[in-house]
Coordinates of C-alpha atoms in Angstrom, one line a residue:
Chain A
X5 CA -13.2 -22.5 8.0
X6 CA -11.3 -24.6 7.5
X7 CA -9.1 -26.6 5.5
X8 CA -11.2 -29.3 4.3
X9 CA -9.5 -30.7 0.4
X10 CA -12.4 -29.5 -2.0
X11 CA -13.5 -33.3 -3.7
X12 CA -14.0 -34.4 -0.5
X13 CA -16.1 -31.7 0.8
X14 CA -18.1 -32.5 -2.3
X15 CA -18.2 -36.4 -1.9
X16 CA -19.3 -36.0 1.6
X17 CA -21.8 -33.8 0.6
X18 CA -23.3 -35.8 -2.3
X19 CA -23.3 -38.7 0.7
X20 CA -25.3 -36.7 3.6
X21 CA -23.1 -36.4 5.0
X22 CA -24.5 -33.4 7.4
X23 CA -21.4 -32.3 8.8
X24 CA -20.3 -31.1 4.6
X25 CA -24.2 -29.5 5.3
X26 CA -22.7 -27.5 7.6
X27 CA -19.9 -27.0 5.8
X28 CA -21.0 -25.7 2.1
X29 CA -23.3 -24.0 4.8
X30 CA -21.1 -21.6 6.1
X31 CA -18.9 -21.3 3.0
X32 CA -22.0 -20.2 1.0
X33 CA -24.0 -17.8 3.8
X34 CA -22.8 -15.0 3.3
X35 CA -22.5 -14.6 -0.4
X36 CA -25.9 -15.6 -1.2
X37 CA -27.5 -13.3 1.5
X38 CA -25.8 -10.2 0.4
X39 CA -26.5 -10.5 -3.5
X40 CA -30.3 -11.5 -2.4
X41 CA -30.0 -8.1 -1.0
X42 CA -28.7 -6.4 -3.8
X43 CA -32.1 -8.0 -5.5
X44 CA -34.2 -7.7 -3.6
X45 CA -33.0 -4.2 -0.7
X46 CA -34.9 -6.0 2.2
X47 CA -32.3 -7.6 4.7
X48 CA -35.7 -10.2 6.5
X49 CA -36.5 -11.4 3.0
X50 CA -33.0 -11.8 1.5
X51 CA -32.8 -14.1 4.6
X52 CA -35.4 -16.0 4.2
X53 CA -35.3 -16.4 0.5
X54 CA -31.5 -17.6 1.5
X55 CA -32.2 -20.0 4.0
X56 CA -35.1 -21.2 1.1
X57 CA -32.1 -21.7 -0.9
X58 CA -30.1 -23.8 1.4
X59 CA -32.7 -25.8 2.5
X60 CA -34.0 -26.2 -1.5
X61 CA -29.9 -27.1 -2.5
X62 CA -30.0 -30.2 0.3
X63 CA -33.0 -31.6 -0.7
X64 CA -31.6 -32.6 -3.8
X65 CA -27.8 -32.8 -2.3
X66 CA -27.1 -36.6 -4.7
X67 CA -26.5 -34.2 -7.7
X68 CA -24.3 -32.0 -6.9
X69 CA -20.8 -33.0 -8.1
X70 CA -17.8 -30.5 -7.4
X71 CA -18.7 -26.7 -5.8
X72 CA -19.1 -24.8 -9.2
X73 CA -22.2 -26.4 -9.9
X74 CA -23.3 -26.4 -5.4
X75 CA -22.5 -22.6 -6.4
X76 CA -24.2 -21.9 -9.8
X77 CA -26.9 -23.6 -8.0
X78 CA -27.1 -20.9 -4.6
X79 CA -26.7 -18.4 -7.2
X80 CA -29.7 -19.3 -9.4
X81 CA -32.2 -20.0 -7.3
X82 CA -32.0 -17.2 -5.5
X83 CA -32.0 -15.0 -8.6
X84 CA -35.1 -17.0 -9.4
X85 CA -37.0 -16.1 -5.8
X86 CA -36.0 -12.6 -5.9
X87 CA -37.3 -12.6 -8.7
X88 CA -40.8 -13.9 -7.9
X89 CA -39.7 -11.7 -4.2
X90 CA -40.3 -8.5 -6.2
X91 CA -43.4 -9.7 -8.4
X92 CA -45.0 -10.0 -5.6
X93 CA -44.3 -6.6 -4.3
X94 CA -44.6 -5.1 -6.7
X95 CA -48.1 -6.6 -6.8
X96 CA -49.3 -5.8 -3.5
X97 CA -47.9 -2.1 -4.3
X98 CA -49.3 -2.1 -7.4
X99 CA -50.8 2.1 -6.1
X100 CA -47.4 3.3 -5.8
X101 CA -46.0 2.1 -9.3
X102 CA -43.3 0.9 -8.1
X103 CA -41.3 -1.5 -10.5
X104 CA -37.5 -2.6 -10.4
X105 CA -36.4 -4.8 -13.1
X106 CA -33.0 -5.1 -14.0
X107 CA -31.7 -7.3 -16.1
X108 CA -31.3 -10.3 -14.4
X109 CA -31.0 -12.9 -17.1
X110 CA -27.9 -13.0 -18.6
X111 CA -25.0 -15.2 -17.6
X112 CA -22.5 -12.2 -17.2
X113 CA -24.4 -10.7 -14.5
X114 CA -24.6 -14.6 -12.3
X115 CA -21.2 -14.8 -13.3
X116 CA -20.2 -11.2 -12.0
X117 CA -22.1 -11.2 -8.8
X118 CA -20.5 -14.7 -8.5
X119 CA -17.0 -12.7 -8.4
X120 CA -18.7 -10.0 -6.6
X121 CA -18.9 -12.9 -4.0
X122 CA -15.7 -14.4 -3.6
X123 CA -14.2 -10.7 -3.7
X124 CA -16.4 -9.8 -1.0
X125 CA -15.1 -12.1 1.4
X126 CA -11.3 -11.9 0.9
X127 CA -11.8 -8.6 1.3
X128 CA -13.5 -8.9 4.6
X129 CA -11.4 -11.7 5.7
X130 CA -7.7 -9.6 4.6
X131 CA -9.6 -6.7 7.0
X132 CA -10.6 -9.2 9.7
X133 CA -7.2 -10.9 9.8
X134 CA -5.6 -7.5 10.7
X135 CA -5.0 -6.9 14.2
X136 CA -7.3 -5.5 16.4
X137 CA -6.6 -1.5 16.9
X138 CA -5.7 -1.1 13.2
X139 CA -8.5 -2.7 12.0
X140 CA -10.5 -1.0 14.1
X141 CA -9.7 2.2 12.0
X142 CA -9.6 0.8 8.9
X143 CA -13.8 -0.4 8.7
X144 CA -14.3 3.1 9.9
X145 CA -12.0 3.9 6.7
X146 CA -13.8 2.6 5.3
X147 CA -17.7 3.3 6.7
X148 CA -16.9 6.3 4.8
X149 CA -15.6 8.3 8.1
X150 CA -12.4 9.9 8.0
X151 CA -9.4 10.9 9.8
X152 CA -11.0 13.8 12.1
X153 CA -13.9 11.4 12.8
X154 CA -12.2 8.0 13.5
X155 CA -10.3 9.5 16.4
X156 CA -12.8 11.2 17.8
X157 CA -15.2 7.9 18.2
X158 CA -12.1 6.2 19.0
X159 CA -10.4 9.1 21.6
X160 CA -7.3 8.4 20.2
X161 CA -5.1 11.3 18.1
X162 CA -5.4 12.0 14.2
X163 CA -1.6 10.7 14.1
X164 CA -2.1 7.5 15.0
X165 CA -4.8 7.1 13.0
X166 CA -3.0 8.0 9.8
X167 CA -0.3 5.6 11.7
X168 CA -2.0 2.6 12.8
X169 CA -4.0 2.7 8.6
X170 CA 0.2 3.3 7.4
X171 CA 0.5 0.1 9.1
X172 CA -2.8 -1.5 8.1
X173 CA -1.4 -0.8 3.8
X174 CA 2.3 -2.4 5.1
X175 CA 0.9 -5.6 6.4
X176 CA -1.6 -6.1 3.4
X177 CA 1.6 -5.1 1.4
X178 CA 4.1 -7.8 3.9
X179 CA 1.0 -10.1 3.3
X180 CA 1.0 -9.4 -0.1
X181 CA 5.5 -10.1 0.3
X182 CA 5.8 -13.3 1.8
X183 CA 3.4 -15.3 -0.5
X184 CA 5.8 -13.3 -3.2
X185 CA 8.7 -14.9 -1.3
X186 CA 7.4 -18.4 -0.2
X187 CA 6.2 -19.2 -4.6
X188 CA 10.4 -18.4 -5.6
X189 CA 11.4 -20.4 -2.8
X190 CA 8.9 -23.7 -4.0
X191 CA 10.8 -22.9 -7.6
X192 CA 14.0 -22.7 -6.4
X193 CA 13.7 -25.3 -4.4
X194 CA 12.6 -27.9 -7.5
X195 CA 14.9 -26.3 -9.5
X196 CA 17.6 -27.8 -6.9
X197 CA 15.6 -31.2 -7.0
X198 CA 16.0 -31.4 -11.0
X199 CA 19.1 -30.5 -11.2
X200 CA 20.2 -32.6 -8.6
X201 CA 18.7 -35.4 -10.8
X202 CA 20.2 -34.7 -13.7
X203 CA 23.6 -34.9 -11.5
X204 CA 22.7 -38.4 -11.3
Chain B
X22 CA -12.0 -25.1 1.8
X23 CA -9.1 -22.4 0.6
X24 CA -9.4 -19.8 -1.1
X25 CA -7.4 -19.3 -4.6
X26 CA -4.4 -17.9 -3.2
X27 CA -5.2 -14.9 -6.3
X28 CA -8.4 -14.4 -4.7
X29 CA -7.0 -13.5 -1.3
X30 CA -4.2 -11.8 -3.0
X31 CA -6.6 -10.0 -5.3
X32 CA -8.5 -8.5 -2.0
X33 CA -5.2 -7.1 -0.6
X34 CA -4.6 -5.1 -3.4
X35 CA -8.3 -3.9 -4.0
X36 CA -8.3 -3.1 0.1
X37 CA -5.5 -1.1 0.2
X38 CA -6.3 1.0 -3.2
X39 CA -9.7 1.9 -1.6
X40 CA -6.6 3.0 1.6
X41 CA -4.4 4.9 -1.2
X42 CA -2.0 2.7 -0.6
X43 CA -0.8 0.8 -4.4
X44 CA 2.6 0.8 -5.4
X45 CA 3.4 0.7 -8.7
X46 CA 4.2 -3.6 -9.5
X47 CA 0.8 -4.2 -7.0
X48 CA -1.0 -2.3 -9.4
X49 CA 0.6 -3.7 -12.1
X50 CA -1.2 -6.9 -10.7
X51 CA -4.2 -5.6 -10.2
X52 CA -4.2 -4.5 -13.6
X53 CA -3.1 -7.8 -14.8
X54 CA -6.1 -9.8 -12.9
X55 CA -8.7 -7.2 -14.8
X56 CA -7.1 -7.9 -18.3
X57 CA -7.6 -11.5 -17.1
X58 CA -11.4 -11.6 -17.8
X59 CA -14.6 -10.3 -19.0
X60 CA -16.1 -10.9 -15.7
X61 CA -12.8 -10.0 -13.0
X62 CA -13.0 -6.3 -15.2
X63 CA -16.7 -5.7 -15.3
X64 CA -17.0 -6.8 -11.4
X65 CA -14.3 -3.8 -10.5
X66 CA -15.9 -1.4 -12.9
X67 CA -18.6 -1.2 -11.0
X68 CA -17.6 -2.1 -7.6
X69 CA -15.0 1.3 -8.3
X70 CA -17.7 3.7 -9.8
X71 CA -18.6 5.2 -6.8
X72 CA -17.1 5.1 -3.9
X73 CA -20.2 4.1 -1.0
X74 CA -20.8 0.5 -3.0
X75 CA -17.9 -1.7 -1.7
X76 CA -18.0 -0.5 1.4
X77 CA -21.9 -1.0 1.9
X78 CA -21.5 -4.3 0.5
X79 CA -18.9 -5.5 3.1
X80 CA -21.2 -3.5 5.9
X81 CA -23.6 -6.2 4.4
X82 CA -21.2 -9.0 4.5
X83 CA -20.9 -8.8 8.2
X84 CA -24.0 -7.6 8.6
X85 CA -24.6 -11.4 7.3
X86 CA -21.6 -13.2 9.5
X87 CA -23.7 -12.2 12.6
X88 CA -26.8 -13.7 11.2
X89 CA -24.8 -17.1 9.5
X90 CA -25.1 -19.6 12.8
X91 CA -29.1 -18.5 14.0
X92 CA -29.9 -19.1 10.5
X93 CA -28.4 -22.5 11.0
X94 CA -30.6 -23.6 13.1
X95 CA -33.8 -21.9 11.2
X96 CA -32.3 -24.7 8.6
X97 CA -32.7 -27.0 11.5
X98 CA -35.8 -27.0 13.5
X99 CA -37.6 -27.0 9.9
X100 CA -36.3 -30.1 9.2
X101 CA -38.1 -31.1 12.9
X102 CA -41.4 -33.1 11.6
X103 CA -44.9 -29.9 12.3
X104 CA -43.0 -27.1 10.4
X105 CA -43.3 -27.1 6.6
X106 CA -41.3 -24.3 5.5
X107 CA -39.1 -22.0 6.7
X108 CA -40.3 -19.6 5.1
X109 CA -43.6 -18.8 5.7
X110 CA -43.8 -15.2 4.4
X111 CA -42.7 -16.9 1.3
X112 CA -44.7 -19.4 0.8
X113 CA -47.8 -16.7 1.6
X114 CA -46.2 -14.5 -1.2
X115 CA -46.6 -16.4 -4.2
X116 CA -50.0 -17.6 -3.6
X117 CA -50.7 -14.1 -3.3
X118 CA -48.9 -14.4 -7.0
X119 CA -50.5 -16.3 -8.1
X120 CA -54.0 -15.1 -7.4
X121 CA -53.2 -11.8 -8.9
X122 CA -52.1 -13.5 -11.4
X123 CA -54.8 -15.6 -12.1
X124 CA -56.9 -12.6 -11.8
X125 CA -55.2 -9.9 -13.8
X126 CA -55.4 -12.8 -16.5
X127 CA -59.2 -13.7 -15.9
X128 CA -59.5 -9.1 -15.9
X129 CA -57.0 -9.3 -19.3
X130 CA -59.3 -11.1 -21.2
X131 CA -61.9 -10.4 -20.5
X132 CA -60.7 -6.6 -21.9
X133 CA -59.8 -8.0 -24.7
X134 CA -63.0 -9.3 -25.9
X135 CA -63.8 -5.3 -25.2
X136 CA -61.2 -4.8 -28.0
X137 CA -58.9 -2.6 -25.8
X138 CA -56.1 -3.0 -27.7
X139 CA -53.6 -0.8 -25.4
X140 CA -54.0 -4.4 -22.9
X141 CA -52.4 -6.4 -24.8
X142 CA -49.0 -7.6 -22.3
X143 CA -47.0 -8.5 -24.8
X144 CA -46.1 -5.6 -26.4
X145 CA -43.8 -5.3 -29.8
X146 CA -41.8 -2.6 -31.1
X147 CA -40.9 -1.3 -34.4
X148 CA -37.8 -1.2 -33.8
X149 CA -35.1 -1.5 -30.7
X150 CA -32.6 1.4 -29.9
X151 CA -29.3 0.5 -28.2
X152 CA -27.7 1.8 -24.5
X153 CA -25.1 5.3 -24.9
X154 CA -22.3 4.6 -24.3
X155 CA -18.3 6.0 -23.3
X156 CA -18.5 8.8 -25.9
X157 CA -16.4 12.4 -25.2
X158 CA -14.5 15.0 -26.9
X159 CA -12.1 16.8 -25.7
X160 CA -11.1 19.4 -26.9
X161 CA -7.2 20.3 -25.9
X162 CA -5.8 24.3 -25.6
X163 CA -5.1 24.9 -29.3
X164 CA -9.1 23.7 -30.6
X165 CA -7.6 20.3 -31.6
X166 CA -10.2 18.1 -31.2
X167 CA -9.8 14.7 -29.9
X168 CA -12.5 12.0 -30.3
X169 CA -11.9 9.8 -27.6
X170 CA -13.9 6.9 -28.3
X171 CA -11.8 6.4 -31.0
X172 CA -8.6 6.7 -29.9
X173 CA -5.6 4.0 -28.5
X174 CA -5.2 3.6 -25.1
X175 CA -2.4 5.5 -23.9
X176 CA -0.7 8.9 -24.2
X177 CA -3.3 11.5 -25.7
X178 CA -1.9 14.4 -25.3
X179 CA 0.5 16.7 -23.6
X180 CA -0.7 20.2 -22.0
X181 CA 1.1 22.6 -20.0
X182 CA 2.5 20.6 -17.5
X183 CA -0.1 17.6 -17.7
X184 CA 0.2 14.7 -20.4
X185 CA -3.2 13.2 -20.7
X186 CA -3.8 9.5 -21.0
X187 CA -6.5 7.4 -22.0
X188 CA -6.5 5.1 -18.8
X189 CA -9.3 2.5 -20.4
X190 CA -12.7 3.1 -22.5
X191 CA -14.1 5.6 -20.2
X192 CA -11.3 7.7 -18.7
X193 CA -9.0 10.4 -18.9
X194 CA -5.5 11.3 -16.7
X195 CA -4.2 13.9 -16.1
X196 CA -0.6 13.8 -14.8
X197 CA 1.1 15.8 -13.8
X198 CA 5.2 15.3 -15.1
X199 CA 8.3 15.6 -12.9
X200 CA 9.5 16.1 -16.4
X201 CA 7.0 18.4 -17.4
X202 CA 7.4 20.6 -14.6
X203 CA 11.3 20.9 -15.0
X204 CA 11.5 21.4 -18.7
X205 CA 9.4 24.6 -17.9
X206 CA 6.3 24.6 -18.8
X207 CA 4.2 26.9 -17.2
X208 CA 1.3 27.8 -19.3
X209 CA -1.7 26.6 -18.2
X210 CA -4.6 25.5 -21.1
X211 CA -8.3 24.8 -21.4
X212 CA -10.0 22.5 -21.8
X213 CA -13.0 20.7 -22.9
X214 CA -14.0 17.1 -22.3
X215 CA -18.2 17.0 -23.7
X216 CA -20.3 14.2 -24.2
X217 CA -22.8 13.8 -26.5
X218 CA -26.1 12.4 -26.3
X219 CA -25.6 8.8 -25.6
X220 CA -22.7 9.6 -24.1
X221 CA -21.2 9.2 -21.0
X222 CA -17.2 9.6 -19.6
X223 CA -14.7 9.7 -16.4
X224 CA -11.9 12.1 -16.3
X225 CA -8.8 13.2 -13.3
X226 CA -8.2 16.8 -13.4
X227 CA -4.4 17.6 -12.5
X228 CA -4.9 17.4 -8.6
X229 CA -6.4 13.6 -8.0
X230 CA -10.1 15.1 -8.3
X231 CA -12.2 12.9 -10.1
X232 CA -15.5 13.7 -12.4
X233 CA -17.8 11.9 -13.8
X234 CA -19.6 13.7 -16.9
X235 CA -23.4 11.9 -17.8
X236 CA -25.0 11.4 -21.4
X237 CA -25.3 15.6 -23.2
X238 CA -23.0 17.6 -20.5
X239 CA -19.9 19.6 -21.2
X240 CA -16.9 20.9 -18.6
X241 CA -14.2 23.3 -18.8
X242 CA -11.0 22.4 -17.3
X243 CA -7.4 23.8 -16.6
X244 CA -4.9 21.3 -17.2
X245 CA -3.1 21.4 -14.1
X246 CA -4.6 24.5 -11.3
X247 CA -2.8 27.1 -9.7
X248 CA -3.6 30.8 -7.7
X249 CA -6.0 30.4 -5.0
X250 CA -8.0 27.9 -6.1
X251 CA -9.0 25.6 -8.2
X252 CA -11.9 26.9 -10.7
X253 CA -13.7 23.8 -13.3
X254 CA -16.5 25.2 -15.4
X255 CA -19.3 23.1 -16.6
X256 CA -21.6 25.0 -19.3
X257 CA -24.6 22.1 -18.5
X258 CA -25.4 18.6 -18.3
X259 CA -24.5 16.7 -15.6
X260 CA -21.5 15.9 -13.7
X261 CA -20.4 14.1 -10.3
X262 CA -17.4 15.1 -8.4
X263 CA -15.2 13.1 -6.1
X264 CA -13.1 16.6 -5.3
X265 CA -9.2 15.5 -4.2
X266 CA -8.4 17.4 -0.1
X267 CA -6.7 20.4 -0.5
X268 CA -7.3 22.9 2.4
X269 CA -5.0 25.9 1.2
X270 CA -6.8 25.4 -2.5
X271 CA -10.8 25.4 -2.4
X272 CA -12.2 23.8 -5.4
X273 CA -15.0 25.9 -7.4
X274 CA -17.3 24.9 -9.7
X275 CA -19.2 27.4 -11.9
X276 CA -22.3 26.3 -13.7
X277 CA -22.9 28.3 -16.2
X278 CA -25.6 28.2 -19.5
X279 CA -24.7 26.7 -22.3
X280 CA -27.1 28.4 -24.6
X281 CA -29.7 31.4 -24.6
X282 CA -32.2 28.5 -23.1
X283 CA -34.9 29.3 -21.1
X284 CA -33.8 28.0 -18.4
X285 CA -32.4 29.2 -14.5
X286 CA -28.9 29.6 -15.6
X287 CA -29.6 32.5 -17.3
X288 CA -29.3 34.5 -13.9
X289 CA -25.7 34.4 -13.6
X290 CA -25.6 30.7 -12.8
X291 CA -24.5 29.3 -9.5
X292 CA -21.3 28.7 -8.0
X293 CA -20.4 25.6 -5.9
X294 CA -17.0 26.0 -3.8
X295 CA -15.6 23.1 -1.5
X296 CA -12.8 22.0 -0.2
X297 CA -12.3 18.4 -0.8
X298 CA -16.0 16.5 -0.9
X299 CA -18.6 14.4 -3.0
X300 CA -20.9 15.7 -4.9
X301 CA -23.8 15.7 -7.8
X302 CA -24.8 18.7 -10.3
X303 CA -27.1 18.4 -12.4
X304 CA -27.8 21.5 -15.2
X305 CA -29.3 20.1 -17.9
X306 CA -31.8 23.1 -19.9
X307 CA -34.8 21.2 -20.1
X308 CA -34.9 20.5 -16.3
X309 CA -36.8 22.9 -14.3
X310 CA -34.1 24.2 -11.8
X311 CA -30.4 23.4 -11.8
X312 CA -29.5 20.6 -8.4
X313 CA -26.3 20.5 -6.5
X314 CA -26.4 17.4 -3.8
X315 CA -24.5 16.6 -1.5
X316 CA -22.8 12.8 -0.5
X317 CA -20.4 13.6 1.8
X318 CA -17.8 16.5 3.1
X319 CA -19.7 20.6 2.6
X320 CA -20.1 23.1 -0.4
X321 CA -21.0 26.5 -0.6
X322 CA -24.1 26.8 -3.3
X323 CA -23.9 31.0 -4.2
X324 CA -25.9 31.9 -6.8
X325 CA -26.6 36.2 -7.0
X326 CA -26.6 37.5 -3.5
X327 CA -27.9 34.2 -2.2
X328 CA -25.2 31.1 -0.2
X329 CA -26.3 28.5 1.1
X330 CA -24.1 25.9 2.8
X331 CA -25.3 22.8 1.8
X332 CA -24.9 19.2 5.0
X333 CA -24.6 15.8 3.7
X334 CA -27.9 14.6 2.4
X335 CA -29.3 17.6 1.3
X336 CA -29.6 19.3 -2.3
X337 CA -29.1 23.0 -3.3
X338 CA -32.2 23.5 -6.7
X339 CA -31.6 27.0 -8.1
X340 CA -35.3 27.2 -9.8
X341 CA -36.7 29.4 -12.9
X342 CA -37.1 32.1 -11.2
X343 CA -33.9 32.8 -9.5
X344 CA -34.4 31.2 -6.5
X345 CA -31.9 29.4 -4.4
X346 CA -33.5 26.9 -1.6
X347 CA -31.2 23.6 0.7
X348 CA -34.2 20.6 0.9
X349 CA -33.1 17.7 2.1
X350 CA -33.0 14.5 0.3
X351 CA -33.2 11.5 2.4
X352 CA -32.4 9.4 -1.2
X353 CA -28.9 11.6 -1.8
X354 CA -27.6 8.0 -3.7
X355 CA -30.0 8.7 -5.9
X356 CA -28.5 11.1 -7.6
X357 CA -25.5 9.3 -8.2
X358 CA -27.1 5.9 -10.0
X359 CA -26.3 6.9 -12.8
X360 CA -22.6 7.1 -12.4
X361 CA -22.9 3.2 -11.6
X362 CA -24.4 3.0 -14.7
X363 CA -28.5 2.8 -13.2
X364 CA -31.2 4.8 -13.4
X365 CA -33.3 5.6 -11.0
X366 CA -36.6 6.7 -10.0
X367 CA -38.1 8.5 -7.0
X368 CA -42.1 9.6 -7.6
X369 CA -40.5 10.6 -10.8
X370 CA -42.8 12.5 -13.5
X371 CA -43.3 10.8 -16.3
X372 CA -41.5 13.8 -18.0
X373 CA -38.3 14.1 -16.2
X374 CA -38.0 9.8 -16.6
X375 CA -38.6 10.5 -20.3
X376 CA -36.2 13.2 -20.7
X377 CA -33.4 11.1 -19.0
X378 CA -34.1 8.3 -21.2
X379 CA -34.5 10.6 -24.1
X380 CA -30.9 12.1 -22.8
X381 CA -28.7 8.6 -22.9
X382 CA -30.8 6.7 -25.5
X383 CA -30.7 10.0 -27.5
X384 CA -33.8 10.2 -28.6
X385 CA -36.4 12.2 -29.4
X386 CA -39.8 11.7 -26.9
X387 CA -43.2 12.9 -28.2
X388 CA -46.5 12.5 -26.1
X389 CA -50.0 10.9 -28.0
X390 CA -53.4 11.7 -26.1
X391 CA -53.6 11.8 -21.8
X392 CA -50.4 12.8 -20.8
X393 CA -50.1 10.0 -17.6
X394 CA -49.9 11.9 -13.8
X395 CA -48.9 8.8 -12.0
X396 CA -44.8 8.5 -10.0
X397 CA -42.7 6.8 -11.3
X398 CA -39.9 4.7 -9.2
X399 CA -37.5 2.3 -9.4
X400 CA -34.3 0.6 -10.5
X401 CA -32.9 -0.9 -13.9
X402 CA -29.2 -0.6 -15.8
X403 CA -28.5 1.8 -18.3
X404 CA -27.2 -1.2 -20.3
X405 CA -30.4 -2.3 -22.1
X406 CA -32.0 -1.8 -25.0
X407 CA -34.8 1.0 -24.4
X408 CA -37.0 -1.3 -24.8
X409 CA -36.7 -3.2 -22.5
X410 CA -37.0 0.4 -19.7
X411 CA -39.7 0.4 -21.9
X412 CA -41.6 -2.5 -20.9
X413 CA -40.3 -1.9 -17.1
X414 CA -42.8 1.7 -17.2
X415 CA -45.4 -0.6 -18.6
X416 CA -46.1 -2.4 -15.7
X417 CA -47.4 1.2 -13.9
X418 CA -50.5 1.5 -16.4
X419 CA -48.3 4.2 -19.4
X420 CA -47.3 2.5 -23.5
X421 CA -44.9 3.2 -25.9
X422 CA -44.4 3.0 -29.4
X423 CA -40.6 3.4 -31.4
X424 CA -40.5 4.7 -34.4
X425 CA -37.3 5.1 -35.6
X426 CA -34.9 6.9 -32.6
X427 CA -37.9 8.5 -31.4
X428 CA -40.5 7.1 -28.6
X429 CA -43.6 7.9 -28.7
X430 CA -45.4 8.1 -24.9
X431 CA -49.8 6.8 -24.8
X432 CA -51.5 6.5 -22.2

C-alpha cells in the first residue's frame, strides 16, 4: 500500500480515476470480506456480497467526500446485503428452522465492527512485518498450536521455537520504542527551534 | 494510505499480549486506549472474551488477502458489457426472497381473514425483560460477602497471600504479592464466587487460570494453591475454564450438587482433572446431564469408578442414571458462545432453549397448549432484551407472551 495522501486519494476517487478505485478497494476489501463472513458464516457468499458493495460504491463515486464516508457506506451496504442473504437462507431452509438475527441495527455495533476491521488489518500487518522465521512461529501460536506441536511441524527444537517467540516479542517492543524515541526527538528539535527563535 | 500510528502501536501491544509479553508501561498504554473510547473497549472485550476469536478472525483476514486480487479482476470483468452482475447468486437470492415474501403475505392475510390470531406477525408484548449483566457476590474466608457489581474497581480484599482486585465491570483477579508472601501469611482461605440468575462474572485465580461463570453458578476456590494438586469446586451452574499450565500440579474441578434436587449430580458428582487446557462444564440442576466439553488440551473425567479421557472436540456427559458417556461434538465452540455474549443453539429443543433464557433473563417459563417439537438452531446476542430473542424464535412456529417476569410459550 502506498503512502497516498488521503485528501488526494479521495479527490481522485471523486473524479472517477480508476487508480483511486483500486486503491480504495485494496484498503477496504479485506475488512469488508471478513465482516461479511462474520455475518453470514459463508465464504463464497461473503465474497460476492463484498464485491457487490464495491461495485455499488464505484457506481456512485461522486458522492463521497472523505474516507470515513466511504468506509461507512461499505459497512452499511454490506450489513444490509448480509441481512437479506440471511433472510433468504432462512426462507430456503425453513424446514430446518434456522434463524440468525443479532442486534445488527445499532450504530455502536457498526462502529465496533469498523474498529475491528482496522485492528485486524493492523495486527495482520504487524505479524507480516516480522522476519520470516519468527513470523511463521507466531502465526502457529496464534492458530493455537503449542510449542511441542510447532517444533514437530517445523522440525526444529522446542527451545528454538521458544527463543523465536521471544525474539518476535522483542522486535515488537523495539518497534514500539523506536516510535517513542522518534516522538521525543521531534519534540526536542521543535524545542530547540522555538528556543532559537526566542533568542533572536 | 498510512494507517494511524496509534492503531499500529495498539496492534503490536495486542499481539504481544496474545503471546504473553506485556510489561507495565505497555499495559498502561493499552489501558489508556481502551478507556479513550467506548467502542475500543467494547471491541476489545468481545475480541478477548475467548482465545479462539482473534486467531480465527486473523485467519479469515489472511484468506481475504489471498483472494483480493482475484476479486478485483471479477469487478473489472463485470464492467464489460454483457455481464450484468458479479453476483448472480445474490440476484437470484433476492428474487426468490421477494417471491417468498409475496407468497407469505398472501398466505398470512388469508389466514387473518380466517381469524387465526396466532399468525399476526407484529406481535406486541405487554412488557419486556432486560438482559442480565455482570453481577456476582464474593464470599470471603471469614464469611463476609462483597456484592461485586457495586464494588469500585481496585482492591476488594486481601485473602491469605493474595490481593483480590476488581479489574473492570466483570472480573476479579487474585494477585499473589511478594509482600504478603514475605509477611508470612501462610493460610489458605476458601472463597466462593456466585452469580445470580441474570448474572455472569470472570475470575483469574492465584495460579493465573481464568474462569468464566455463567448465570446462576457458583465456584469455590482457595486464595492460593499449594500441595500436589490445584482443586476447585463447581457447586452448580456453568463455567468455562482456561487453566494455566503446570504439569507438576494438576488442576482438578470437583463438580458437586448444590441441593438435594433430583439431578445427575446426586450420585457423588464428577471430577475433571487437567494439566493446562480449555474446557466448559455445565452442571445446572435442571439440565438432564452434566456436561464437560473440551476445546483444547486433555482432561480426565471421573465419576464414581468410571473414568474417561477426553480429546479436544469431545464432550463427557453424566446422565441422570449415573452413566458417564463420551460423545464427539463437532460444534464444541458452541459450548462457549456465552463467554462471547451469545446464545448459540444447535438443534436444541424448546425446553433447553427456554432454560437458558430463564437463567439469563431471570424469568419463569410456563407452557400453554401443545408444546412445539421443533428443534432450534441459531445465534443471538445476549445483550438483547428478551422480546428480541423471542421474536427471533417466533420465526420457527412458536409464540410467546410475557407477563411480568414470566414467559409463556404458546403453540
